[in-house]
Amino acid sequence: MGVNAEESGEPVPGDGVGDDSRHPVVWLFDEYARPYWKSFVGGLTLSTAEQFPSRLQTVLIGVAIDAVLLGSGPFRLPLVPDAWLPTGRSAQLRWSLALLFGSFVAVAVLNFTSRRVLGRFTQAFQHEVRTEVFDTVQRLEMDYFDSHDTGEVMSVLNDDVQELQSLVGGVLARGLSLVTVAVASYAYLLWLNWQLAVVLSFVPVVLFGMSYGFSRWIEPKQLAVRERVGDLNSRLNNNIDGVSVIKAFGTESTERERVRDASRDHREAQWDAHWASATMDPVTRAVSQLARVVTLVLGGVWVISGPPLFFTGALTPGALYVFYRYVGSLMVAMQGVAEVVDAYQTGKAAATRLQGVVEHDNVVDRPDARELTDPDGAVAYDDVTFTYPSRDEPTLSNVSFDAAPGETVGIVGPTGAGKSTVLKLLLRYYEADRGTIRVDGTDVRDVTVESLRESVGYVSQDPFLFYGTVRENVAYARPEADDEAVVEAAKLAGAHEFVADLPDGYDTMVGERGVKLSGGQRQRVAIARAILRDPAILVLDEATSHVDNETEVLIQRTLEELAADRTTFVVAHRLSTVRDADRILVVDDGEIAERGTHEQLLERDGLYANLWHVQVGDVTALPDAFLERVRRGESA
Ligand SMILES: Nc1ncnc2c1ncn2[C@@H]1O[C@H](COP(=O)(O)OP(=O)(O)OP(=O)(O)O)[C@@H](O)[C@H]1O
């Protein structure tokens, strides 16, 4: 996306598009954690460093048992020259106590700081991922939203981002500490008594093998859980959104069953994963207990009666204590590996899904795309053919037409003929398979999507209003617009009267999606929003379908004035809406079947003329072929 993440220090989420060679977790950190790398590395270092003073306590006690308590061994500490250490037993006791105390303090300080630093990193990282991935999602093209429902997307933005917490704390910090503990402890055991250390080394190897096998076993189960969560969220979301339809059709019990099914699938997937974890735990525990027993038996015999079996040399009680404690912590570390691997699999699944969203094949600007500045609004379709990604057959075939700046073009035709699709291509919601669409003579693919859409005001049949006030919704297209401009736009859209009658006027909350307004009122607010934007091209896709005839006439008048200096496309079923258009295109089955002015089309006595006769109630004028078509449900 143009900016170099290295140079700017900012994460650039689109950078990874198409780069699927990176491991999802590496990709995630590379894309979003870079600005915070210092706290990331610092936090990991501190949490790893914390392990050393806490391991030192066992060493100190072991040495003190032999040297101070029993007086049977030298007072020696790893990595500390003997010359620095005291020789008298009371001085050694004081040293041991002082070092023990020091290690307690060090553990507390390191624990506090590592949690703080790593916690801050995790929060910042999650925040970055959440906001950047959301930003990417909202830029994804329409085909993504055609094939993914809200619940699925929400689950990625909520649950998967949440998982990152355990990816950092539960996997990276814990994993690194565990490895450090294991390596350092084992190195010390080798130094203390290499023979016993070598014999006991089989246990961690067995435990590690078990953990690895377990991870392979659990991975698909974790993935299934995440997918089921997405399905369940989608179902719940859909039902809450569609609650009025559910009530109207009295389908509460059917919906209850559907939610129950989705929840059951989720429960089963969850149980499957849980059961796998629950099986692994006691098995690893048993192996670890066995290792402790072997250490005690072997070491005890060694201390009391000299080296057993093939062992040679001596083992002191202090060394046995260290062995017993360290073998215990080694086992805990190995058991922890299973949990780390488990958390890693969950984190990896989340990262994979986040990567999947961000790397979704998006309509991106060409490298040399230019800004479309201040266009006159000439629009030309040249032999455009288009197939929806989920369809096999083209929805539009060989569509060609021109609209000069300031012209009003009406688009009519039966339901499902492809009228809205024609205009969605102008907005580049989708890309044409063949042919070219030009604005002011420039191929829309050669300009930036953002500047193209800034030049087009779009009002759909069922416009979406945001939760907020009427004023906020009108000013949405131009937040800096002052009250006067908002009221002016509302007047032009025929909305001012009803807004003034609302309890709080322009400050009235419209409810979620504008539910507190009628369909016609919502449309008028949406038209005001488009007018306020003052675009060169205005697209009204059934924008007045919910408005009564009288209000439509009013809106029509204003739009005529507005349309004078902007190119306007009007899709309408109510033919009176487009009667005065400079040109009318009749779309039938994805093709432009007829074109001309209202009068020309009536004269032609084709599909348009038939649709007109239907609307003016002149049914006797309709030919049998047309009536047959209506009977087959092909016309509206
Ligand atoms: N996102 C989509 N994915 C797949 N097919 C789609 C999609 N949107 C529309 N279609 C199909 O494309 C065809 C044309 O749809 P379009 O919405 O352009 O028709 P229309 O003429 O505007 O219809 P109406 O008058 O009912 O609004 C229809 O068969 C429709 O089912």
Short mmCIF file of C-alpha atoms in Angstrom, two decimals, residues 235-562:
data_model
loop_
_atom_site.label_atom_id
_atom_site.label_comp_id
_atom_site.label_asym_id
_atom_site.label_seq_id
_atom_site.Cartn_x
_atom_site.Cartn_y
_atom_site.Cartn_z
CA ARG A 235 -26.92 -17.52 13.51
CA LEU A 236 -27.41 -15.37 16.61
CA ASN A 237 -26.65 -12.18 14.73
CA ASN A 238 -29.01 -13.04 11.93
CA ASN A 239 -31.83 -13.83 14.30
CA ILE A 240 -31.46 -10.68 16.35
CA ASP A 241 -31.33 -8.61 13.14
CA GLY A 242 -34.34 -10.41 11.73
CA VAL A 243 -36.36 -10.47 14.95
CA SER A 244 -39.28 -8.59 13.42
CA VAL A 245 -39.58 -11.16 10.62
CA ILE A 246 -39.40 -13.99 13.17
CA LYS A 247 -42.20 -12.41 15.17
CA ALA A 248 -44.30 -11.70 12.10
CA PHE A 249 -44.08 -15.31 10.94
CA GLY A 250 -44.28 -16.76 14.45
CA THR A 251 -41.17 -18.84 13.76
CA GLU A 252 -39.70 -18.53 17.27
CA SER A 253 -39.70 -22.28 17.80
CA THR A 254 -38.02 -22.98 14.44
CA GLU A 255 -35.38 -20.39 15.21
CA ARG A 256 -34.92 -21.82 18.69
CA GLU A 257 -34.21 -25.19 17.08
CA ARG A 258 -31.75 -23.65 14.63
CA VAL A 259 -29.89 -21.88 17.41
CA ARG A 260 -30.00 -25.08 19.43
CA ASP A 261 -28.46 -26.99 16.48
CA ALA A 262 -25.69 -24.41 16.02
CA SER A 263 -25.04 -24.37 19.77
CA ARG A 264 -24.99 -28.18 19.86
CA ASP A 265 -22.42 -28.30 17.06
CA HIS A 266 -20.34 -25.79 18.99
CA ARG A 267 -20.75 -27.77 22.21
CA GLU A 268 -19.66 -30.98 20.49
CA ALA A 269 -16.59 -29.38 18.92
CA GLN A 270 -15.72 -27.77 22.25
CA TRP A 271 -16.19 -31.05 24.09
CA ASP A 272 -14.02 -32.86 21.58
CA ALA A 273 -11.19 -30.38 22.14
CA HIS A 274 -11.73 -30.31 25.89
CA TRP A 275 -11.76 -34.09 26.10
CA ALA A 276 -8.46 -34.27 24.23
CA SER A 277 -6.86 -31.84 26.71
CA ALA A 278 -8.40 -33.63 29.67
CA THR A 279 -7.01 -36.99 28.52
CA MET A 280 -3.52 -35.67 28.05
CA ASP A 281 -3.24 -34.08 31.47
CA PRO A 282 -3.43 -37.16 33.74
CA VAL A 283 -1.15 -39.12 31.40
CA THR A 284 1.62 -36.53 31.57
CA ARG A 285 1.09 -36.18 35.33
CA ALA A 286 1.55 -39.92 35.84
CA VAL A 287 4.79 -39.94 33.82
CA SER A 288 6.08 -36.98 35.80
CA GLN A 289 5.22 -38.58 39.20
CA LEU A 290 7.00 -41.73 38.10
CA ALA A 291 10.13 -39.70 37.35
CA ARG A 292 10.10 -38.21 40.86
CA VAL A 293 9.74 -41.66 42.43
CA VAL A 294 12.66 -43.01 40.35
CA THR A 295 14.81 -40.04 41.44
CA LEU A 296 14.00 -40.58 45.12
CA VAL A 297 14.58 -44.35 45.05
CA LEU A 298 17.82 -44.22 43.02
CA GLY A 299 19.16 -41.13 44.81
CA GLY A 300 18.15 -42.40 48.28
CA VAL A 301 19.96 -45.72 47.78
CA TRP A 302 22.96 -43.83 46.42
CA VAL A 303 23.17 -41.42 49.40
CA ILE A 304 22.68 -44.19 52.00
CA SER A 305 24.64 -47.15 50.56
CA GLY A 306 26.88 -45.75 47.82
CA PRO A 307 26.44 -45.85 44.01
CA PRO A 308 23.88 -48.45 42.87
CA LEU A 309 23.91 -50.40 39.54
CA PHE A 310 26.54 -49.06 37.10
CA PHE A 311 26.89 -45.62 38.82
CA THR A 312 30.17 -44.40 40.29
CA GLY A 313 31.17 -41.58 42.66
CA ALA A 314 29.18 -39.95 45.44
CA LEU A 315 25.80 -38.23 45.72
CA THR A 316 25.32 -35.85 48.62
CA PRO A 317 21.95 -35.26 50.38
CA GLY A 318 22.04 -31.64 49.18
CA ALA A 319 22.52 -32.80 45.58
CA LEU A 320 19.63 -35.27 45.97
CA TYR A 321 17.42 -32.41 47.22
CA VAL A 322 18.36 -30.34 44.13
CA PHE A 323 17.73 -33.34 41.86
CA TYR A 324 14.35 -34.02 43.39
CA ARG A 325 13.26 -30.38 43.07
CA TYR A 326 14.69 -29.88 39.59
CA VAL A 327 13.33 -33.11 38.20
CA GLY A 328 9.98 -31.86 39.52
CA SER A 329 10.34 -28.50 37.81
CA LEU A 330 11.59 -30.16 34.62
CA MET A 331 8.46 -32.28 34.60
CA VAL A 332 6.29 -29.25 35.25
CA ALA A 333 8.08 -27.53 32.37
CA MET A 334 7.41 -30.48 30.07
CA GLN A 335 3.78 -30.65 31.14
CA GLY A 336 3.65 -26.94 30.48
CA VAL A 337 4.86 -27.61 26.96
CA ALA A 338 1.58 -29.42 26.29
CA GLU A 339 -0.37 -26.38 27.45
CA VAL A 340 1.87 -24.06 25.48
CA VAL A 341 1.43 -26.17 22.37
CA ASP A 342 -2.31 -26.18 22.99
CA ALA A 343 -2.41 -22.38 23.35
CA TYR A 344 -0.16 -22.09 20.30
CA GLN A 345 -2.55 -24.09 18.17
CA THR A 346 -5.44 -21.87 19.22
CA GLY A 347 -3.37 -18.75 18.57
CA LYS A 348 -2.22 -20.05 15.21
CA ALA A 349 -5.82 -20.80 14.19
CA ALA A 350 -6.78 -17.23 15.17
CA ALA A 351 -3.80 -15.78 13.26
CA THR A 352 -4.70 -17.88 10.21
CA ARG A 353 -8.23 -16.51 10.21
CA LEU A 354 -7.02 -12.94 10.65
CA GLN A 355 -4.56 -13.45 7.81
CA GLY A 356 -7.34 -14.95 5.69
CA VAL A 357 -9.44 -11.80 6.11
CA VAL A 358 -6.62 -9.38 5.43
CA GLU A 359 -5.29 -11.33 2.46
CA HIS A 360 -8.69 -11.76 0.90
CA ASP A 361 -8.40 -11.07 -2.77
CA ASN A 362 -9.35 -7.42 -2.77
CA VAL A 363 -9.98 -4.96 -5.55
CA VAL A 364 -6.87 -2.89 -5.12
CA ASP A 365 -5.84 0.23 -6.92
CA ARG A 366 -3.46 -0.25 -9.79
CA PRO A 367 0.04 0.91 -8.93
CA ASP A 368 -0.30 3.84 -11.30
CA ALA A 369 -3.94 4.63 -10.37
CA ARG A 370 -4.61 8.35 -10.33
CA GLU A 371 -7.05 10.53 -8.43
CA LEU A 372 -10.31 11.37 -10.15
CA THR A 373 -10.51 15.06 -9.39
CA ASP A 374 -13.55 17.19 -9.99
CA PRO A 375 -15.00 15.10 -12.84
CA ASP A 376 -17.61 16.52 -15.22
CA GLY A 377 -19.56 13.31 -14.85
CA ALA A 378 -19.49 11.82 -18.36
CA VAL A 379 -20.12 8.08 -18.01
CA ALA A 380 -19.61 5.49 -20.74
CA TYR A 381 -20.20 1.72 -20.63
CA ASP A 382 -18.50 -0.09 -23.47
CA ASP A 383 -19.54 -3.69 -24.08
CA VAL A 384 -19.59 -4.60 -20.38
CA THR A 385 -20.15 -8.20 -19.36
CA PHE A 386 -20.19 -9.23 -15.71
CA THR A 387 -20.67 -12.43 -13.73
CA TYR A 388 -21.09 -12.43 -9.93
CA PRO A 389 -18.30 -14.48 -8.35
CA SER A 390 -20.83 -16.96 -6.97
CA ARG A 391 -22.67 -17.38 -10.28
CA ASP A 392 -21.86 -19.32 -13.44
CA GLU A 393 -23.95 -17.31 -15.88
CA PRO A 394 -23.26 -13.62 -16.61
CA THR A 395 -25.68 -11.20 -14.96
CA LEU A 396 -24.89 -8.47 -17.50
CA SER A 397 -24.03 -9.05 -21.14
CA ASN A 398 -22.61 -6.54 -23.60
CA VAL A 399 -23.97 -3.46 -21.89
CA SER A 400 -23.06 -0.27 -23.75
CA PHE A 401 -24.37 3.25 -23.25
CA ASP A 402 -23.16 6.83 -22.79
CA ALA A 403 -24.32 9.53 -20.42
CA ALA A 404 -23.16 13.08 -21.05
CA PRO A 405 -22.35 15.33 -18.07
CA GLY A 406 -25.58 16.59 -16.50
CA GLU A 407 -27.79 14.01 -18.23
CA THR A 408 -30.42 12.05 -16.37
CA VAL A 409 -30.59 8.40 -17.30
CA GLY A 410 -33.51 6.28 -16.18
CA ILE A 411 -32.93 2.53 -15.83
CA VAL A 412 -36.01 0.34 -15.81
CA GLY A 413 -36.81 -3.31 -16.35
CA PRO A 414 -38.21 -6.37 -14.69
CA THR A 415 -37.13 -7.56 -11.23
CA GLY A 416 -33.73 -9.22 -11.27
CA ALA A 417 -32.92 -7.91 -14.77
CA GLY A 418 -29.61 -6.43 -13.58
CA LYS A 419 -30.44 -2.72 -13.07
CA SER A 420 -28.69 -2.38 -9.71
CA THR A 421 -25.79 -4.45 -10.95
CA VAL A 422 -25.14 -1.96 -13.77
CA LEU A 423 -24.64 0.76 -11.17
CA LYS A 424 -22.68 -1.36 -8.69
CA LEU A 425 -20.07 -1.75 -11.41
CA LEU A 426 -19.85 2.02 -11.76
CA LEU A 427 -19.00 2.20 -8.05
CA ARG A 428 -16.51 -0.64 -8.57
CA TYR A 429 -18.19 -2.81 -5.97
CA TYR A 430 -17.30 -5.51 -8.47
CA GLU A 431 -15.07 -5.61 -11.54
CA ALA A 432 -16.44 -6.32 -15.00
CA ASP A 433 -15.31 -9.54 -16.70
CA ARG A 434 -15.07 -7.80 -20.05
CA GLY A 435 -15.56 -4.31 -21.41
CA THR A 436 -14.79 -0.92 -19.97
CA ILE A 437 -16.57 1.65 -17.84
CA ARG A 438 -15.29 5.17 -18.21
CA VAL A 439 -15.82 8.34 -16.22
CA ASP A 440 -14.74 11.47 -18.08
CA GLY A 441 -13.07 9.18 -20.60
CA THR A 442 -10.91 7.40 -18.00
CA ASP A 443 -11.31 3.71 -17.28
CA VAL A 444 -12.62 3.40 -13.70
CA ARG A 445 -9.89 0.82 -13.06
CA ASP A 446 -7.26 3.49 -13.70
CA VAL A 447 -8.44 5.77 -10.92
CA THR A 448 -8.31 5.18 -7.16
CA VAL A 449 -11.41 3.52 -5.76
CA GLU A 450 -11.65 6.18 -3.08
CA SER A 451 -11.65 9.14 -5.45
CA LEU A 452 -14.10 7.36 -7.76
CA ARG A 453 -16.58 6.76 -4.95
CA GLU A 454 -16.12 10.29 -3.67
CA SER A 455 -17.47 11.47 -7.03
CA VAL A 456 -20.57 9.32 -6.83
CA GLY A 457 -23.53 9.85 -4.49
CA TYR A 458 -25.36 6.57 -4.01
CA VAL A 459 -28.80 6.08 -2.51
CA SER A 460 -30.11 2.54 -2.39
CA GLN A 461 -33.62 1.20 -2.08
CA ASP A 462 -33.18 0.29 1.56
CA PRO A 463 -30.65 2.81 2.77
CA PHE A 464 -28.70 2.14 5.90
CA LEU A 465 -28.86 4.74 8.63
CA PHE A 466 -26.30 4.64 11.42
CA TYR A 467 -27.20 4.62 15.07
CA GLY A 468 -27.19 8.32 15.95
CA THR A 469 -29.20 11.48 15.31
CA VAL A 470 -30.87 12.62 12.09
CA ARG A 471 -28.29 15.40 11.86
CA GLU A 472 -25.38 12.96 12.16
CA ASN A 473 -26.89 10.77 9.47
CA VAL A 474 -27.40 13.60 7.02
CA ALA A 475 -23.95 15.04 7.77
CA TYR A 476 -22.38 11.61 7.45
CA ALA A 477 -21.12 12.35 3.95
CA ARG A 478 -19.62 15.68 5.02
CA PRO A 479 -19.11 15.76 8.79
CA GLU A 480 -17.79 19.32 8.67
CA ALA A 481 -21.07 20.62 7.14
CA ASP A 482 -22.78 23.26 9.28
CA ASP A 483 -26.40 23.11 10.45
CA GLU A 484 -27.56 25.38 7.66
CA ALA A 485 -26.20 23.06 4.99
CA VAL A 486 -27.76 20.04 6.72
CA VAL A 487 -31.19 21.72 6.84
CA GLU A 488 -30.85 22.86 3.23
CA ALA A 489 -30.06 19.32 2.06
CA ALA A 490 -32.97 17.96 4.11
CA LYS A 491 -35.31 20.51 2.52
CA LEU A 492 -34.19 19.51 -0.97
CA ALA A 493 -34.75 15.86 -0.14
CA GLY A 494 -38.24 16.57 1.19
CA ALA A 495 -37.15 15.55 4.67
CA HIS A 496 -37.20 18.82 6.56
CA GLU A 497 -40.94 18.84 7.34
CA PHE A 498 -41.06 15.46 8.97
CA VAL A 499 -37.73 16.00 10.77
CA ALA A 500 -39.03 19.25 12.24
CA ASP A 501 -42.03 17.31 13.57
CA LEU A 502 -39.86 14.72 15.33
CA PRO A 503 -39.63 15.08 19.14
CA ASP A 504 -36.07 16.39 19.08
CA GLY A 505 -35.97 17.63 15.48
CA TYR A 506 -32.55 17.04 13.93
CA ASP A 507 -31.29 15.72 17.27
CA THR A 508 -33.75 12.82 17.29
CA MET A 509 -32.05 9.44 17.59
CA VAL A 510 -32.98 7.27 14.61
CA GLY A 511 -32.41 3.93 16.38
CA GLU A 512 -30.32 1.06 15.12
CA ARG A 513 -30.33 1.09 11.30
CA GLY A 514 -32.88 3.89 11.53
CA VAL A 515 -35.69 1.66 12.84
CA LYS A 516 -37.45 4.60 14.46
CA LEU A 517 -38.16 6.14 11.03
CA SER A 518 -40.51 4.90 8.35
CA GLY A 519 -39.09 3.44 5.12
CA GLY A 520 -39.92 6.64 3.20
CA GLN A 521 -38.41 8.83 5.92
CA ARG A 522 -35.23 6.79 5.88
CA GLN A 523 -35.03 7.21 2.12
CA ARG A 524 -35.42 10.95 2.37
CA VAL A 525 -32.68 11.18 5.02
CA ALA A 526 -30.47 9.11 2.72
CA ILE A 527 -31.21 11.40 -0.25
CA ALA A 528 -30.36 14.42 1.91
CA ARG A 529 -27.09 12.68 2.81
CA ALA A 530 -26.27 12.20 -0.88
CA ILE A 531 -27.28 15.77 -1.77
CA LEU A 532 -25.05 17.17 0.96
CA ARG A 533 -22.12 15.39 -0.58
CA ASP A 534 -22.69 17.29 -3.82
CA PRO A 535 -21.27 14.59 -6.12
CA ALA A 536 -20.72 14.87 -9.88
CA ILE A 537 -22.66 11.64 -10.39
CA LEU A 538 -25.78 10.75 -8.48
CA VAL A 539 -27.10 7.20 -8.37
CA LEU A 540 -30.63 6.75 -7.08
CA ASP A 541 -31.38 3.04 -6.96
CA GLU A 542 -35.11 2.81 -6.21
CA ALA A 543 -34.41 5.69 -3.85
CA THR A 544 -37.99 6.92 -3.71
CA SER A 545 -39.78 3.58 -3.82
CA HIS A 546 -41.10 3.90 -0.24
CA VAL A 547 -42.20 7.48 -0.66
CA ASP A 548 -45.81 8.40 -1.48
CA ASN A 549 -46.60 9.81 -4.92
CA GLU A 550 -47.01 13.40 -3.72
CA THR A 551 -43.71 13.46 -1.86
CA GLU A 552 -42.02 11.82 -4.78
CA VAL A 553 -43.19 14.60 -7.07
CA LEU A 554 -41.65 17.11 -4.65
CA ILE A 555 -38.37 15.23 -4.43
CA GLN A 556 -38.46 14.81 -8.19
CA ARG A 557 -38.65 18.56 -8.70
CA THR A 558 -35.69 19.23 -6.47
CA LEU A 559 -33.74 16.44 -8.03
CA GLU A 560 -34.42 17.90 -11.45
CA GLU A 561 -32.83 21.13 -10.27
CA LEU A 562 -29.99 19.24 -8.68
#
